[in-house]
Tab-separated table of C-alpha atoms and ligand atoms in Angstrom:
chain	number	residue	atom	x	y	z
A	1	UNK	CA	11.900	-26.708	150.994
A	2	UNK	CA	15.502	-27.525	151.836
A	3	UNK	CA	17.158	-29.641	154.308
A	4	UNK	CA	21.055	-29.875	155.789
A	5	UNK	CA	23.186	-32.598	156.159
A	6	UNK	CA	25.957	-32.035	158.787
A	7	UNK	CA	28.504	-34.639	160.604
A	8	UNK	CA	26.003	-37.101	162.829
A	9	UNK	CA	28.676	-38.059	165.490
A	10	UNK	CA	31.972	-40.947	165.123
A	11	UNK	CA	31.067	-44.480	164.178
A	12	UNK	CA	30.908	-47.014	166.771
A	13	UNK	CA	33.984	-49.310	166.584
A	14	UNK	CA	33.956	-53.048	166.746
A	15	UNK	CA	33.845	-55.229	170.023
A	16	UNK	CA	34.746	-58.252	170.733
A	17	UNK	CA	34.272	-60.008	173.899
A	18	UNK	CA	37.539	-60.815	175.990
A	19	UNK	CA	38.345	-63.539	178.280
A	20	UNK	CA	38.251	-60.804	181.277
A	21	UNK	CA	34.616	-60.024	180.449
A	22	UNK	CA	33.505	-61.903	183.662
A	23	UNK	CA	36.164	-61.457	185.887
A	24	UNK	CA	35.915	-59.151	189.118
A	25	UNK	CA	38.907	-56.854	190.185
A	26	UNK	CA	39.210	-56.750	193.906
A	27	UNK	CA	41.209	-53.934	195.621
A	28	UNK	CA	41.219	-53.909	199.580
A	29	UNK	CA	44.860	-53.239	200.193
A	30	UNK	CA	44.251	-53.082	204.560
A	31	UNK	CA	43.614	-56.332	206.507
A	32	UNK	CA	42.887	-59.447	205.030
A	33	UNK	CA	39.497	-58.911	202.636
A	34	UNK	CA	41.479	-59.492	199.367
A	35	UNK	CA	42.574	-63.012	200.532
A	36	UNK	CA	39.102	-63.635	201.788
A	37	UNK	CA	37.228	-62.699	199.298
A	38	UNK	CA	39.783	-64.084	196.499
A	39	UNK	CA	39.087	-67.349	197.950
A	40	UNK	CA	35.403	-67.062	198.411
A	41	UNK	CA	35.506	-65.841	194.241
A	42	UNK	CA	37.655	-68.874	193.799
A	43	UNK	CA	35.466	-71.605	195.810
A	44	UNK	CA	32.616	-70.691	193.761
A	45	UNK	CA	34.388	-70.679	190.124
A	46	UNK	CA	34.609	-66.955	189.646
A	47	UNK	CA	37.445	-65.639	187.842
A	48	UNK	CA	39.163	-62.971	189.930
A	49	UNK	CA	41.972	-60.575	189.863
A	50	UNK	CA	43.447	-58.937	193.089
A	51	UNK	CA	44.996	-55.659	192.687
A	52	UNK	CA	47.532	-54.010	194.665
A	53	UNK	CA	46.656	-49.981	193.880
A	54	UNK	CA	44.467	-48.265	192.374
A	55	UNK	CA	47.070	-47.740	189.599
A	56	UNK	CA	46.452	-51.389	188.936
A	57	UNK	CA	43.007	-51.491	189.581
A	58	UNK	CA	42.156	-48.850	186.881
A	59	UNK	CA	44.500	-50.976	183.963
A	60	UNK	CA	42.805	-54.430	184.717
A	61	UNK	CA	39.010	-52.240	184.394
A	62	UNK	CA	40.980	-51.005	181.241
A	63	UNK	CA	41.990	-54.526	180.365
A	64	UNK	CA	38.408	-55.357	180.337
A	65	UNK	CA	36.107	-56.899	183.701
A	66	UNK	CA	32.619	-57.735	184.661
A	67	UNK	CA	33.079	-55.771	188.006
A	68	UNK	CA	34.636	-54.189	190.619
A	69	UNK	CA	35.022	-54.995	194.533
A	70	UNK	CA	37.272	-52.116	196.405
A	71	UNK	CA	37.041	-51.644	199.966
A	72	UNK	CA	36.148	-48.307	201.261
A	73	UNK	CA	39.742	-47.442	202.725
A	74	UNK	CA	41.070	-47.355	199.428
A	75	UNK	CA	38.960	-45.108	198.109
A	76	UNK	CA	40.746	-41.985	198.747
A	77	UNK	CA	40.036	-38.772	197.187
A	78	UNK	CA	42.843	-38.941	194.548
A	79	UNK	CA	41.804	-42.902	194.294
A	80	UNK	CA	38.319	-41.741	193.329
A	81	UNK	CA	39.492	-38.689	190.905
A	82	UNK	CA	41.255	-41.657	189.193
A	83	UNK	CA	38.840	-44.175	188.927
A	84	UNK	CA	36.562	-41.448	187.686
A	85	UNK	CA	38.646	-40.554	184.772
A	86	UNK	CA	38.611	-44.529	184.166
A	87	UNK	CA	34.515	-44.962	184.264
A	88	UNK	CA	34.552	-41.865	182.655
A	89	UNK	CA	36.416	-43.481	179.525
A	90	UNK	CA	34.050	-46.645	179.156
A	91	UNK	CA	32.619	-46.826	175.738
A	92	UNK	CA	28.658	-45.456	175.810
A	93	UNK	CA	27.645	-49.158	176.210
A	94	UNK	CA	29.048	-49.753	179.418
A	95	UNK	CA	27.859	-48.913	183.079
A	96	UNK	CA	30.652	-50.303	185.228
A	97	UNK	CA	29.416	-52.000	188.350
A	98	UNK	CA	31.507	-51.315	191.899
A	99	UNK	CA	30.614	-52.845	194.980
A	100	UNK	CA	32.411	-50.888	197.799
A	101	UNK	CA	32.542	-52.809	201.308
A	102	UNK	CA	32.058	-49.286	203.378
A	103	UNK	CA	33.403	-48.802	207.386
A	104	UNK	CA	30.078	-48.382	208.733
A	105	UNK	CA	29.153	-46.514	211.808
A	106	UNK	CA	28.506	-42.785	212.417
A	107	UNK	CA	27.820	-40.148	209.293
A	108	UNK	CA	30.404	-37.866	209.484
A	109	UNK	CA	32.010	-34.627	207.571
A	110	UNK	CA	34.442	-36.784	205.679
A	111	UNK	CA	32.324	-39.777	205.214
A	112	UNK	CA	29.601	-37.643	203.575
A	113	UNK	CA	32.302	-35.798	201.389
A	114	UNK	CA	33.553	-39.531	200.263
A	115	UNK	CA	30.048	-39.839	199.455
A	116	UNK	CA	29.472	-36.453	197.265
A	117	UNK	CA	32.680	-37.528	195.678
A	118	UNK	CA	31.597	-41.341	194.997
A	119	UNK	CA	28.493	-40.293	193.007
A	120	UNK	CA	30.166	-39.661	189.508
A	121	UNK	CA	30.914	-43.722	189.628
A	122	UNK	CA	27.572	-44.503	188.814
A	123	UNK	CA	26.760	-47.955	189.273
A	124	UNK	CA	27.930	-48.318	192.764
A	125	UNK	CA	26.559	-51.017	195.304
A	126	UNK	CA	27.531	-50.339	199.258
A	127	UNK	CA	27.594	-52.844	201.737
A	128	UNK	CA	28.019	-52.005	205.024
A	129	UNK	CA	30.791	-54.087	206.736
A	130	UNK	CA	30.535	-56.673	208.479
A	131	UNK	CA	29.372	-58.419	205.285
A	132	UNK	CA	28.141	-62.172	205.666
A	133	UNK	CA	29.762	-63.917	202.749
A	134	UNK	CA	26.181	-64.592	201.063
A	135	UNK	CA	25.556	-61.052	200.769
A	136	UNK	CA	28.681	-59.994	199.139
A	137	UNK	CA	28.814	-62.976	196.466
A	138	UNK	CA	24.923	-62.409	195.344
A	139	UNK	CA	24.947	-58.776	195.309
A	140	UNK	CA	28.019	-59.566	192.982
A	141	UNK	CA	26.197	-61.516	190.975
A	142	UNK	CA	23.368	-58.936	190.344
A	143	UNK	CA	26.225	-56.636	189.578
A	144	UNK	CA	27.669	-59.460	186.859
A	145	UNK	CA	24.311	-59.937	185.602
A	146	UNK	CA	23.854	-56.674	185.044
A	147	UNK	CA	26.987	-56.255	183.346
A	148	UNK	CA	26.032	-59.158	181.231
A	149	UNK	CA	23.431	-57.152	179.604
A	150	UNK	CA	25.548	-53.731	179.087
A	151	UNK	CA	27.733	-57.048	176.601
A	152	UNK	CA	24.890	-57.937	175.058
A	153	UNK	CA	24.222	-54.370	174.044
A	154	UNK	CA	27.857	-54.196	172.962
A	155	UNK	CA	27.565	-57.097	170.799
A	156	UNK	CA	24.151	-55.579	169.077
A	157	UNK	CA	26.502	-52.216	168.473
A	158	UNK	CA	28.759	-54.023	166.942
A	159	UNK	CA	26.491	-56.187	164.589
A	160	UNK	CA	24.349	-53.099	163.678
A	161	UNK	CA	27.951	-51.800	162.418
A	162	UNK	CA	29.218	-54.781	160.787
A	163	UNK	CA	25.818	-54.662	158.492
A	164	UNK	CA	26.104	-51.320	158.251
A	165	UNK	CA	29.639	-52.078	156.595
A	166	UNK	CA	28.479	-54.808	154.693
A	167	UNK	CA	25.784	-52.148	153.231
A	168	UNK	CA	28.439	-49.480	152.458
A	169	UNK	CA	30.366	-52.387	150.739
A	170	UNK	CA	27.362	-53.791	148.591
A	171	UNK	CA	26.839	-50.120	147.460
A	172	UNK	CA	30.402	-49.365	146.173
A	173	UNK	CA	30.096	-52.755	144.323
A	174	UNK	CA	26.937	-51.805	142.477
A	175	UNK	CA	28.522	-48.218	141.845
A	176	UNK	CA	31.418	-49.894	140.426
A	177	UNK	CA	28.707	-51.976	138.651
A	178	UNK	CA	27.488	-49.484	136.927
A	179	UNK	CA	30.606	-47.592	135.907
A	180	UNK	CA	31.576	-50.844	134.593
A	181	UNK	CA	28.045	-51.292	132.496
A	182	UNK	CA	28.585	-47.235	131.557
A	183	UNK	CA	32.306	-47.610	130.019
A	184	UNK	CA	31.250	-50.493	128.106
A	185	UNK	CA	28.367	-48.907	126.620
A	186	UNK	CA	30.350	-45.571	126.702
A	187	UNK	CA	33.040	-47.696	124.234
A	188	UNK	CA	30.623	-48.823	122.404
A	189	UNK	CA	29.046	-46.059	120.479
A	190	UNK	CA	32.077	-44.840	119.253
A	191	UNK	CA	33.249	-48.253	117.824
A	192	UNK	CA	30.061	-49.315	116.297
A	193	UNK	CA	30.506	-45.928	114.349
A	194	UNK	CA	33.905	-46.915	113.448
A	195	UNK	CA	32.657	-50.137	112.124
A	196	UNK	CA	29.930	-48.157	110.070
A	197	UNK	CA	33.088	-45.821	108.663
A	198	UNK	CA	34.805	-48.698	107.847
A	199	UNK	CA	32.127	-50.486	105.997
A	200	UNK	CA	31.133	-47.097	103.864
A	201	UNK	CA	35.251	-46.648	103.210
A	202	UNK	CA	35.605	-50.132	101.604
A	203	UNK	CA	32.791	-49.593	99.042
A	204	UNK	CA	33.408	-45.742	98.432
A	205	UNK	CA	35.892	-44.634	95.415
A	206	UNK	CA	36.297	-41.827	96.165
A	207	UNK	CA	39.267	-40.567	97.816
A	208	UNK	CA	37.927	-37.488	98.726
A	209	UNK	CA	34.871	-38.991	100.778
A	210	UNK	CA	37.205	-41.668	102.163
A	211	UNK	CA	39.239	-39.070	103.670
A	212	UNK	CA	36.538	-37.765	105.392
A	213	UNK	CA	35.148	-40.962	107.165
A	214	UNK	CA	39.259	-41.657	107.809
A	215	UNK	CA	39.042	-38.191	110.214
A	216	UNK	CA	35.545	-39.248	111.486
A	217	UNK	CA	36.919	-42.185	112.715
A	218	UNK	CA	39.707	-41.006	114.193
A	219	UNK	CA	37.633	-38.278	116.120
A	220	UNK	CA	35.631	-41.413	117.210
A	221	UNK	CA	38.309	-43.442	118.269
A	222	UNK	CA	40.109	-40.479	120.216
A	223	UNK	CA	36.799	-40.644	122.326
A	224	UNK	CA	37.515	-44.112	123.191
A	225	UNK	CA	41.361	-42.982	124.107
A	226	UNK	CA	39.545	-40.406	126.451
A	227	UNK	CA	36.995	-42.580	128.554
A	228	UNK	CA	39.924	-45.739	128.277
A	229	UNK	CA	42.612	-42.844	129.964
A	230	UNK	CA	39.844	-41.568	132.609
A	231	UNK	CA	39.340	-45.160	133.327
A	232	UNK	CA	42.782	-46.064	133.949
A	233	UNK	CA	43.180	-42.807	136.194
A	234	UNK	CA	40.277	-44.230	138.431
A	235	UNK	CA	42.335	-47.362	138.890
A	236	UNK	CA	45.329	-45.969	139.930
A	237	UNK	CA	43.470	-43.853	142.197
A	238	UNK	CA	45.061	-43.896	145.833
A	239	UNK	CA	42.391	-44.144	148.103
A	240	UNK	CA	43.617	-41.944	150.840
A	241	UNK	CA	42.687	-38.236	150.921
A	242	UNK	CA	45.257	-36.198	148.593
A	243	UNK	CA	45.075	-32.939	146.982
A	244	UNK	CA	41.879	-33.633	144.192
A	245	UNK	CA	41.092	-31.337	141.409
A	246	UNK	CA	37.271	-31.215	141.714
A	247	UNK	CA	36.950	-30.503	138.023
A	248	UNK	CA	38.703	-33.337	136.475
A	249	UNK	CA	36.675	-35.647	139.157
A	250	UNK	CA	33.831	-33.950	137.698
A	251	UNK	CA	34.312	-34.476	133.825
A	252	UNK	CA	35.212	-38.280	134.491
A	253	UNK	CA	31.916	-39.005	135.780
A	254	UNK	CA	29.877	-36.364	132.911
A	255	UNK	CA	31.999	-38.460	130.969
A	256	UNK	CA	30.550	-41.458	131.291
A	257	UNK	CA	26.957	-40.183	130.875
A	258	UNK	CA	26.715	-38.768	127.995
A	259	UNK	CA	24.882	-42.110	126.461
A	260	UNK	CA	22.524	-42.036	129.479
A	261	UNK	CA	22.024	-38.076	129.280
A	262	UNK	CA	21.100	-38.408	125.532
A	263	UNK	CA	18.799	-41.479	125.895
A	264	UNK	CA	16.808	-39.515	128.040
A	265	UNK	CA	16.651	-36.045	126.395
A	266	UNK	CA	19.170	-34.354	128.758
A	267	UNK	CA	20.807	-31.461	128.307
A	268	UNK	CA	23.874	-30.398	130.492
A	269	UNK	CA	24.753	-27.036	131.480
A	270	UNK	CA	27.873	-26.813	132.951
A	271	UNK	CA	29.491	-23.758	134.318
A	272	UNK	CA	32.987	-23.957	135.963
A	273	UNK	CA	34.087	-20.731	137.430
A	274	UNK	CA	36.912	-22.511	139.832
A	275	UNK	CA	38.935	-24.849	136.765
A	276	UNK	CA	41.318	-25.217	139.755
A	277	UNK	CA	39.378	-25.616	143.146
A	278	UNK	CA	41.114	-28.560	145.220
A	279	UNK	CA	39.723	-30.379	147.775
A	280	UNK	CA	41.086	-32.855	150.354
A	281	UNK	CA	39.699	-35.727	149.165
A	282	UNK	CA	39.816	-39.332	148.176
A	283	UNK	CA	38.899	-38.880	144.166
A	284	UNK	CA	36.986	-42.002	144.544
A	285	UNK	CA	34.729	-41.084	147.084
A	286	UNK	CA	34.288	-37.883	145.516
A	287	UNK	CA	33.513	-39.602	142.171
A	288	UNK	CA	31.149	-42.088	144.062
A	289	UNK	CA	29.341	-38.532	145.702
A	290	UNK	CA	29.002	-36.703	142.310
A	291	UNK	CA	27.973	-39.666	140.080
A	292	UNK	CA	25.356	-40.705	142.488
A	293	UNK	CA	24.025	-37.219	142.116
A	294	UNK	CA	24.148	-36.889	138.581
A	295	UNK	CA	22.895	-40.601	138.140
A	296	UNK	CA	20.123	-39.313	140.246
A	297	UNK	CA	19.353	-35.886	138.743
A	298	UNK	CA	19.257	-37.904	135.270
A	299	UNK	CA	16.705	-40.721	137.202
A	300	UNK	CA	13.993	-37.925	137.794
A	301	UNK	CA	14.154	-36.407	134.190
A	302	UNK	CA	12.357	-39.522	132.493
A	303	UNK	CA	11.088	-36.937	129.501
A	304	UNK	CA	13.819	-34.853	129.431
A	305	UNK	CA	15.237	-31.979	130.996
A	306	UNK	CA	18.430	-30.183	131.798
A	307	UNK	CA	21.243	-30.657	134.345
A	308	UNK	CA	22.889	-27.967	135.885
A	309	UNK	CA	26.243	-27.982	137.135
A	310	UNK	CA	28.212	-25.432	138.447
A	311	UNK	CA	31.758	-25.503	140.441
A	312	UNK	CA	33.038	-22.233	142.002
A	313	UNK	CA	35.074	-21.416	145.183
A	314	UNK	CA	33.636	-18.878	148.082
A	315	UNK	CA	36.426	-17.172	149.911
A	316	UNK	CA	33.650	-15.126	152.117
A	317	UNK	CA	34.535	-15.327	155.984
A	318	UNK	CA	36.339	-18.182	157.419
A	319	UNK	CA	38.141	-20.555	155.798
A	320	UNK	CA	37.447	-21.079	151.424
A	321	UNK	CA	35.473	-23.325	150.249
A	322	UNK	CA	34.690	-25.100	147.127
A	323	UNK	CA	30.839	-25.464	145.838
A	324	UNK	CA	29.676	-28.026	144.028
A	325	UNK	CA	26.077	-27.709	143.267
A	326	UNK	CA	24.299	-30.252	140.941
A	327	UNK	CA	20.649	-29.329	139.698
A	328	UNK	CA	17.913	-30.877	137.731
A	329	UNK	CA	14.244	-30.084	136.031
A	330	UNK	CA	12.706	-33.585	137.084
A	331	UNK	CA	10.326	-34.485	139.181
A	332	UNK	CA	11.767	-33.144	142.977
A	333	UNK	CA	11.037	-34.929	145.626
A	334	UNK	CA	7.890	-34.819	147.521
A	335	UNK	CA	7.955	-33.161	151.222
A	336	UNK	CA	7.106	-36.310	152.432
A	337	UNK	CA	10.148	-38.113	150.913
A	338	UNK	CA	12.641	-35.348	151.635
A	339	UNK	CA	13.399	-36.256	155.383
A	340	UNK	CA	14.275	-39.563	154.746
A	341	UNK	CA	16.413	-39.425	151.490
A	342	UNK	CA	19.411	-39.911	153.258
A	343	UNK	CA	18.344	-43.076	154.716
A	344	UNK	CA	19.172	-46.704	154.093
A	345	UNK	CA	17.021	-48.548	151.047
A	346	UNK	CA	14.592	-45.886	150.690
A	347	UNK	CA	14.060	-45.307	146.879
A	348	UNK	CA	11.340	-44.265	144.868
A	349	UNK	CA	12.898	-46.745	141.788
A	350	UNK	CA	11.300	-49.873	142.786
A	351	UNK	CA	14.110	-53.185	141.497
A	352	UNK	CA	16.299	-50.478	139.562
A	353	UNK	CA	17.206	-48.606	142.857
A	354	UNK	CA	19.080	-49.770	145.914
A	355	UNK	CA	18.071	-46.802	147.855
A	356	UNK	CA	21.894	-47.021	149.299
A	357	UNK	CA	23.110	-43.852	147.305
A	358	UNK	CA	22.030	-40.873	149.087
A	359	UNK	CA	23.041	-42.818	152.450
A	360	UNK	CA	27.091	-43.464	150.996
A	361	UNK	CA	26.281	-40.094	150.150
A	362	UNK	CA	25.943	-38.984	153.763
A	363	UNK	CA	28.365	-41.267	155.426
A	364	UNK	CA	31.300	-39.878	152.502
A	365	UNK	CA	30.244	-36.329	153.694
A	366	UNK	CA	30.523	-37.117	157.422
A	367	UNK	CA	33.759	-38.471	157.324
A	368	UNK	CA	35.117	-35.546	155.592
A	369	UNK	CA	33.606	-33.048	156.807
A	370	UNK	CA	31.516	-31.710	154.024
A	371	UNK	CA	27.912	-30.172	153.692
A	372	UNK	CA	24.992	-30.457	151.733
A	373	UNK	CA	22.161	-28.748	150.657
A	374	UNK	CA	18.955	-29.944	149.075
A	375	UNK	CA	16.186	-27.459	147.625
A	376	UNK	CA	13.730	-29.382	145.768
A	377	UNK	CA	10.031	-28.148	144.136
A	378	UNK	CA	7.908	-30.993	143.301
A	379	UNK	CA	4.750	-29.382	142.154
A	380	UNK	CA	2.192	-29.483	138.712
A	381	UNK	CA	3.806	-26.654	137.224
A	382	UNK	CA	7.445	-26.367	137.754
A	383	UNK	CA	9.645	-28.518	139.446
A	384	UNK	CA	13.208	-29.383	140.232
A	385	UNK	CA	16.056	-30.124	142.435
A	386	UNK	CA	19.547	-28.891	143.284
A	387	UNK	CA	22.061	-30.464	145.719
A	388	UNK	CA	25.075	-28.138	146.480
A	389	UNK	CA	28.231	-30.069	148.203
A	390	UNK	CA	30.301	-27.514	150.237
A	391	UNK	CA	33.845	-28.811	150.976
A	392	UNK	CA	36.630	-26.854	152.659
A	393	UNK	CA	39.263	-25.796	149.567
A	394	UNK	CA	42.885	-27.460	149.769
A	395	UNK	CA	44.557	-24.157	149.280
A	396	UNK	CA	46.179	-23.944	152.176
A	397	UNK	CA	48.042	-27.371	152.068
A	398	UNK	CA	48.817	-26.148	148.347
A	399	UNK	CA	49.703	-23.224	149.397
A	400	UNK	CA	52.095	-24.557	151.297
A	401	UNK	CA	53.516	-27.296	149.241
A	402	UNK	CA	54.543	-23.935	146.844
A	403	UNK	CA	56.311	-22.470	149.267
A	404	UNK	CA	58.507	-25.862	150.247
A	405	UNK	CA	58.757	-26.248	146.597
A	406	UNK	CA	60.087	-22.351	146.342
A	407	UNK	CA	62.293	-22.949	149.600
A	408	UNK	CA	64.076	-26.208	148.272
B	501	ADP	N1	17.587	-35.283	142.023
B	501	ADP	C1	16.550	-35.973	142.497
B	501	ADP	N2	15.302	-35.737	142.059
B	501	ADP	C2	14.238	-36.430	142.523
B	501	ADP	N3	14.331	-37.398	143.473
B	501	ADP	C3	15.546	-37.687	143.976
B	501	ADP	C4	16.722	-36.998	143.512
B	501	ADP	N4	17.774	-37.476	144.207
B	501	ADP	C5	17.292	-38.422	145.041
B	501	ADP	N5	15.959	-38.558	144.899
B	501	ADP	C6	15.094	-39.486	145.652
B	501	ADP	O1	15.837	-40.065	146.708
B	501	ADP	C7	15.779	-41.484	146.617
B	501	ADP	C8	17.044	-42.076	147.186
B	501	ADP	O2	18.162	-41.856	146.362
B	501	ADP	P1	19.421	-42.803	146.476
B	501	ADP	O3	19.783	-42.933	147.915
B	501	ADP	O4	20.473	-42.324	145.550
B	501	ADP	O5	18.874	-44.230	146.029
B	501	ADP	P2	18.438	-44.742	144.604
B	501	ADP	O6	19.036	-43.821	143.578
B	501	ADP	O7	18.997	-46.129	144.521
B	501	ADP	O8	16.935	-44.732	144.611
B	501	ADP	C9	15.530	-41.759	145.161
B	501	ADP	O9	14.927	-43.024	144.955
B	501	ADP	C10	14.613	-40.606	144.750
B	501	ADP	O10	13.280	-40.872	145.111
B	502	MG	MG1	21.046	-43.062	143.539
């Protein structure tokens, strides 16, 4: 069973509402409507804005208005192209609402081509002139109602992605969390067996055995050096994409496991057949992508297991790319489960998981452009799982940082 994770579209950016929200944009450049109806608007409270061209009309719609009124003369062919290209433009929320004041009379050749040419608008109201001043201002207000709505929508889009970022924030929190709870406890082992060194050193005689423990300990305490130094590296991290060895990434997370890994009766297996594969990456996110996998594969080996790790590059056709696939002997994940892994808060861990990982997981991928496969066997007999992360290789931007460097 396997599924695919590809790109899922741009994220929808935040709105706020403007003071031209309600405001209508009049354009009627021949005769007097645009006086008329600016003082009719005005009368009645409504905030309105006459324009001069369609030039202007189009950048006060850009500016930001609850509708349109444009008389029909102005609406010539290159008017409409224009104000196409405008409507066109409008975020997915929005449905802009025109109300054209049209000549009236016969149907002819050029008034049905106007028409053809008007449909692309969308949300277009006609009113045939002579228009009694009650009919233009409610069919206006329909059209502002309506337009009401298409805001509230706007504002939903925008709270469903400020809680989405509030969620994406929570989850690098915990992650940092638990990298914080794993150094600590990472630090730990080796000092406590310092501390035991020390203790047998200050009772033993002999100089011989002393010496020993002496080069114990310092083989201990070079292993807090190493996680203190990876550590330090994460925190100076820039957290723009640059040039990222995937390996090193790699052994700063394994790194920090190997307490968790032997608590549970894990055994690695880790085969590196690209030591230099680069990706364009921020090594942050790419940490926060491979030790939610590992922390995972470890999760569904309860009673043991191994973890299987392999980094290579595939030149093949098109562009190279660098493989990072990440497998386990635990439980898999049932067929039912699978679809929805990559979904906000669903977890299988009850209080212990946030069910946030796999969905980071996704949006990381997204952003950058990578892939990701998931096989997975959850049966009686044997079962398993492997996620492989397929990122485009940095070669070519290191390719040609060599041949700057060669040039200078
Ligand atoms: N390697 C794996 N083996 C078995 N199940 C997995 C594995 N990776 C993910 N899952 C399932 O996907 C769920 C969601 O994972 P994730 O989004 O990281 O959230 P969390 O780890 O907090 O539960 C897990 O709870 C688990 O049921
Ligand atoms: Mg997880």
């Amino acid at each position: 069973m396997a599924v695919q994770v590809i790109g899922r579209g741009p994220l929808v950016p935040e709105l706020k509402p403007s003071s031209h929200d309600s405001r209508t944009i009049v354009l009627a450049p021949t005769g007097k409507d645009s006086v008329l109806i600016a003082g009719l608007l005005g009368r009645r409270g409504m905030p309105c804005h006459v324009a001069a061209s369609v030039e202007e009309l189009c950048l006060e719609i850009e500016r930001g208005a609850g509708a349109a009124i444009l008389s029909e003369e102005a609406l010539s062919e290159t008017a409409i192209t224009r104000l196409r290209a405008v409507i066109d433009e409008q975020p997915p929320w929005s449905d802009f609402p025109l109300v054209v004041l049209t000549v009236g009379g016969r149907v002819t050749i050029q008034s049905e081509r106007l028409r053809a040419l008007r449909q692309p608008l969308g949300n277009v109201f006609l009113l045939e002139r002579p228009i009694r001043p009650e009919t233009l201002l409610s069919t206006l207000e329909i059209a502002l109602r309506g337009r009401l709505r298409q805001y509230q929508i706007r504002e939903q889009i925008a709270q469903y992605s400020r809680a989405q970022e509030a969620l994406r924030r929570s989850e690098k929190l915990a992650v940092t969390g638990r990298l914080a709870a794993s150094i600590a406890h990472e630090i730990n082992n080796p000092l406590e067996a310092v501390t035991n060194l020390l203790y047998l050193m200050r009772d033993c005689g002999d100089a011989e055995k002393s010496k020993g423990y002496l080069a114990s300990a310092d083989q201990e305490l070079a292993r807090v050096a190493e996680i203190t130094r990876h550590t330090l590296r994460f925190y100076r991290e820039p957290s723009h994409p640059v040039d990222t060895q995937v390996e090193s990434v790699l052994g700063s997370v394994l790194v920090l496991y190997h307490s968790r890994m032997a608590a549970a009766s894990v055994e690695a297996d880790v085969e590196i057949f690209a030591p230099e594969a680069r990706v364009l990456a921020s090594p942050g996110e790419l940490r926060q992508v491979i030790a939610n996998l590992v922390g995972n594969a470890i999760d569904a080996m309860r009673h043991g297991g191994r973890l299987r790790l392999r980094l290579s590059e595939e030149s093949g056709p098109g562009k190279p790319r660098v493989r990072l696939t990440i497998g386990d002997t635990g439980s898999g994940i049932p067929r039912s489960l699978l679809p929805t892994i990559f979904e906000p808060f669903v977890t299988t861990k009850g209080e212990t998981g946030t069910g946030l990982g796999l969905w980071v997981t996704g949006e990381i991928l997204r952003r950058n452009g990578w892939k990701m496969q998931v096989r997975t066997r959850h049966g009686a007999l044997r079962s398993g799982t492997v996620f492989s992360l397929v990122m485009p290789a940095a070669t070519t931007v290191a390719a040609q940082e060599e041949v700057s460097e060669a040039v200078a």
